[in-house]
JSON list of C-alpha atoms in Angstrom, two decimals:
[
{"chain": "A", "resi": 24, "resn": "MET", "atom": "CA", "xyz": [2.41, 24.43, 146.32]},
{"chain": "A", "resi": 25, "resn": "GLU", "atom": "CA", "xyz": [4.55, 23.66, 143.29]},
{"chain": "A", "resi": 26, "resn": "HIS", "atom": "CA", "xyz": [2.75, 22.75, 140.07]},
{"chain": "A", "resi": 27, "resn": "ILE", "atom": "CA", "xyz": [4.13, 19.78, 138.16]},
{"chain": "A", "resi": 28, "resn": "GLY", "atom": "CA", "xyz": [3.30, 19.85, 134.47]},
{"chain": "A", "resi": 29, "resn": "ASN", "atom": "CA", "xyz": [2.70, 16.97, 132.10]},
{"chain": "A", "resi": 30, "resn": "ASP", "atom": "CA", "xyz": [6.30, 17.18, 130.97]},
{"chain": "A", "resi": 31, "resn": "ALA", "atom": "CA", "xyz": [7.63, 16.21, 134.43]},
{"chain": "A", "resi": 32, "resn": "ALA", "atom": "CA", "xyz": [8.48, 12.66, 133.33]},
{"chain": "A", "resi": 33, "resn": "SER", "atom": "CA", "xyz": [10.66, 12.00, 130.34]},
{"chain": "A", "resi": 34, "resn": "PRO", "atom": "CA", "xyz": [9.33, 9.70, 127.59]},
{"chain": "A", "resi": 35, "resn": "ASP", "atom": "CA", "xyz": [11.91, 7.09, 128.58]},
{"chain": "A", "resi": 36, "resn": "GLU", "atom": "CA", "xyz": [10.53, 6.92, 132.14]},
{"chain": "A", "resi": 37, "resn": "SER", "atom": "CA", "xyz": [7.01, 6.48, 130.78]},
{"chain": "A", "resi": 38, "resn": "ASN", "atom": "CA", "xyz": [8.14, 3.54, 128.61]},
{"chain": "A", "resi": 39, "resn": "GLU", "atom": "CA", "xyz": [9.89, 1.95, 131.60]},
{"chain": "A", "resi": 40, "resn": "TRP", "atom": "CA", "xyz": [6.70, 2.22, 133.64]},
{"chain": "A", "resi": 41, "resn": "GLN", "atom": "CA", "xyz": [4.66, 0.55, 130.91]},
{"chain": "A", "resi": 42, "resn": "SER", "atom": "CA", "xyz": [7.22, -2.24, 130.44]},
{"chain": "A", "resi": 43, "resn": "ILE", "atom": "CA", "xyz": [6.84, -3.50, 134.03]},
{"chain": "A", "resi": 44, "resn": "ASP", "atom": "CA", "xyz": [5.38, -7.00, 134.29]},
{"chain": "A", "resi": 45, "resn": "TRP", "atom": "CA", "xyz": [2.61, -6.04, 136.73]},
{"chain": "A", "resi": 46, "resn": "LYS", "atom": "CA", "xyz": [1.27, -9.59, 137.03]},
{"chain": "A", "resi": 47, "resn": "ALA", "atom": "CA", "xyz": [4.67, -10.81, 138.28]},
{"chain": "A", "resi": 48, "resn": "VAL", "atom": "CA", "xyz": [4.94, -7.85, 140.66]},
{"chain": "A", "resi": 49, "resn": "MET", "atom": "CA", "xyz": [1.47, -8.50, 142.09]},
{"chain": "A", "resi": 50, "resn": "GLN", "atom": "CA", "xyz": [2.27, -12.21, 142.59]},
{"chain": "A", "resi": 51, "resn": "PHE", "atom": "CA", "xyz": [5.57, -11.40, 144.31]},
{"chain": "A", "resi": 52, "resn": "VAL", "atom": "CA", "xyz": [4.00, -8.82, 146.61]},
{"chain": "A", "resi": 53, "resn": "GLY", "atom": "CA", "xyz": [0.99, -11.04, 147.35]},
{"chain": "A", "resi": 54, "resn": "LYS", "atom": "CA", "xyz": [3.20, -13.95, 148.39]},
{"chain": "A", "resi": 55, "resn": "ALA", "atom": "CA", "xyz": [5.34, -11.68, 150.55]},
{"chain": "A", "resi": 56, "resn": "GLN", "atom": "CA", "xyz": [2.24, -10.27, 152.24]},
{"chain": "A", "resi": 57, "resn": "MET", "atom": "CA", "xyz": [0.97, -13.79, 152.92]},
{"chain": "A", "resi": 58, "resn": "ARG", "atom": "CA", "xyz": [4.28, -14.70, 154.59]},
{"chain": "A", "resi": 59, "resn": "ILE", "atom": "CA", "xyz": [4.07, -11.53, 156.70]},
{"chain": "A", "resi": 60, "resn": "ALA", "atom": "CA", "xyz": [0.48, -12.30, 157.72]},
{"chain": "A", "resi": 61, "resn": "GLN", "atom": "CA", "xyz": [1.46, -15.87, 158.65]},
{"chain": "A", "resi": 62, "resn": "ALA", "atom": "CA", "xyz": [4.33, -14.60, 160.80]},
{"chain": "A", "resi": 63, "resn": "GLU", "atom": "CA", "xyz": [1.95, -12.17, 162.53]},
{"chain": "A", "resi": 64, "resn": "THR", "atom": "CA", "xyz": [-0.50, -14.99, 163.21]},
{"chain": "A", "resi": 65, "resn": "GLU", "atom": "CA", "xyz": [2.32, -16.98, 164.76]},
{"chain": "A", "resi": 66, "resn": "LYS", "atom": "CA", "xyz": [3.35, -13.87, 166.77]},
{"chain": "A", "resi": 67, "resn": "ASP", "atom": "CA", "xyz": [6.85, -14.08, 165.30]},
{"chain": "A", "resi": 68, "resn": "PHE", "atom": "CA", "xyz": [7.40, -10.33, 165.26]},
{"chain": "A", "resi": 69, "resn": "ARG", "atom": "CA", "xyz": [11.08, -10.56, 164.49]},
{"chain": "A", "resi": 70, "resn": "ARG", "atom": "CA", "xyz": [10.22, -12.43, 161.28]},
{"chain": "A", "resi": 71, "resn": "VAL", "atom": "CA", "xyz": [7.45, -9.90, 160.53]},
{"chain": "A", "resi": 72, "resn": "ALA", "atom": "CA", "xyz": [9.99, -7.08, 160.73]},
{"chain": "A", "resi": 73, "resn": "ARG", "atom": "CA", "xyz": [12.51, -8.97, 158.60]},
{"chain": "A", "resi": 74, "resn": "LEU", "atom": "CA", "xyz": [9.96, -9.86, 155.92]},
{"chain": "A", "resi": 75, "resn": "THR", "atom": "CA", "xyz": [8.54, -6.35, 155.87]},
{"chain": "A", "resi": 76, "resn": "ARG", "atom": "CA", "xyz": [12.01, -4.87, 155.46]},
{"chain": "A", "resi": 77, "resn": "SER", "atom": "CA", "xyz": [12.74, -7.39, 152.72]},
{"chain": "A", "resi": 78, "resn": "LEU", "atom": "CA", "xyz": [9.54, -6.48, 150.86]},
{"chain": "A", "resi": 79, "resn": "ILE", "atom": "CA", "xyz": [10.25, -2.77, 151.08]},
{"chain": "A", "resi": 80, "resn": "ARG", "atom": "CA", "xyz": [13.77, -3.22, 149.74]},
{"chain": "A", "resi": 81, "resn": "SER", "atom": "CA", "xyz": [12.86, -5.77, 147.07]},
{"chain": "A", "resi": 82, "resn": "TRP", "atom": "CA", "xyz": [13.07, -5.41, 143.30]},
{"chain": "A", "resi": 83, "resn": "GLY", "atom": "CA", "xyz": [9.30, -4.89, 143.33]},
{"chain": "A", "resi": 84, "resn": "ASN", "atom": "CA", "xyz": [9.79, -1.61, 145.11]},
{"chain": "A", "resi": 85, "resn": "PRO", "atom": "CA", "xyz": [13.03, 0.05, 143.93]},
{"chain": "A", "resi": 86, "resn": "PRO", "atom": "CA", "xyz": [14.36, 3.04, 145.87]},
{"chain": "A", "resi": 87, "resn": "VAL", "atom": "CA", "xyz": [13.23, 6.46, 144.66]},
{"chain": "A", "resi": 88, "resn": "LEU", "atom": "CA", "xyz": [16.11, 8.76, 143.76]},
{"chain": "A", "resi": 89, "resn": "HIS", "atom": "CA", "xyz": [15.55, 12.46, 144.27]}
]
C-alpha cells in the first residue's frame, strides 16, 4: 500500500477546503435528499434516478480529477 505523507495536498488546496460554505452545502444536499425521498415514496423511480444523478453532478460535489 502506498503511503501518503502530510505534504500530499498543497497549501492552496487546504485553503480552498476551508473556504467552503459548509452550511450552504448541507442545506443544498439536505433539500436534494428530501426531494429524492419524496420521489421514492411516490414510487417515481425515474425522478429518483434523475434527482440522484443531479445531486451527484451538482456544484456541491465537484468531479475529482486524478
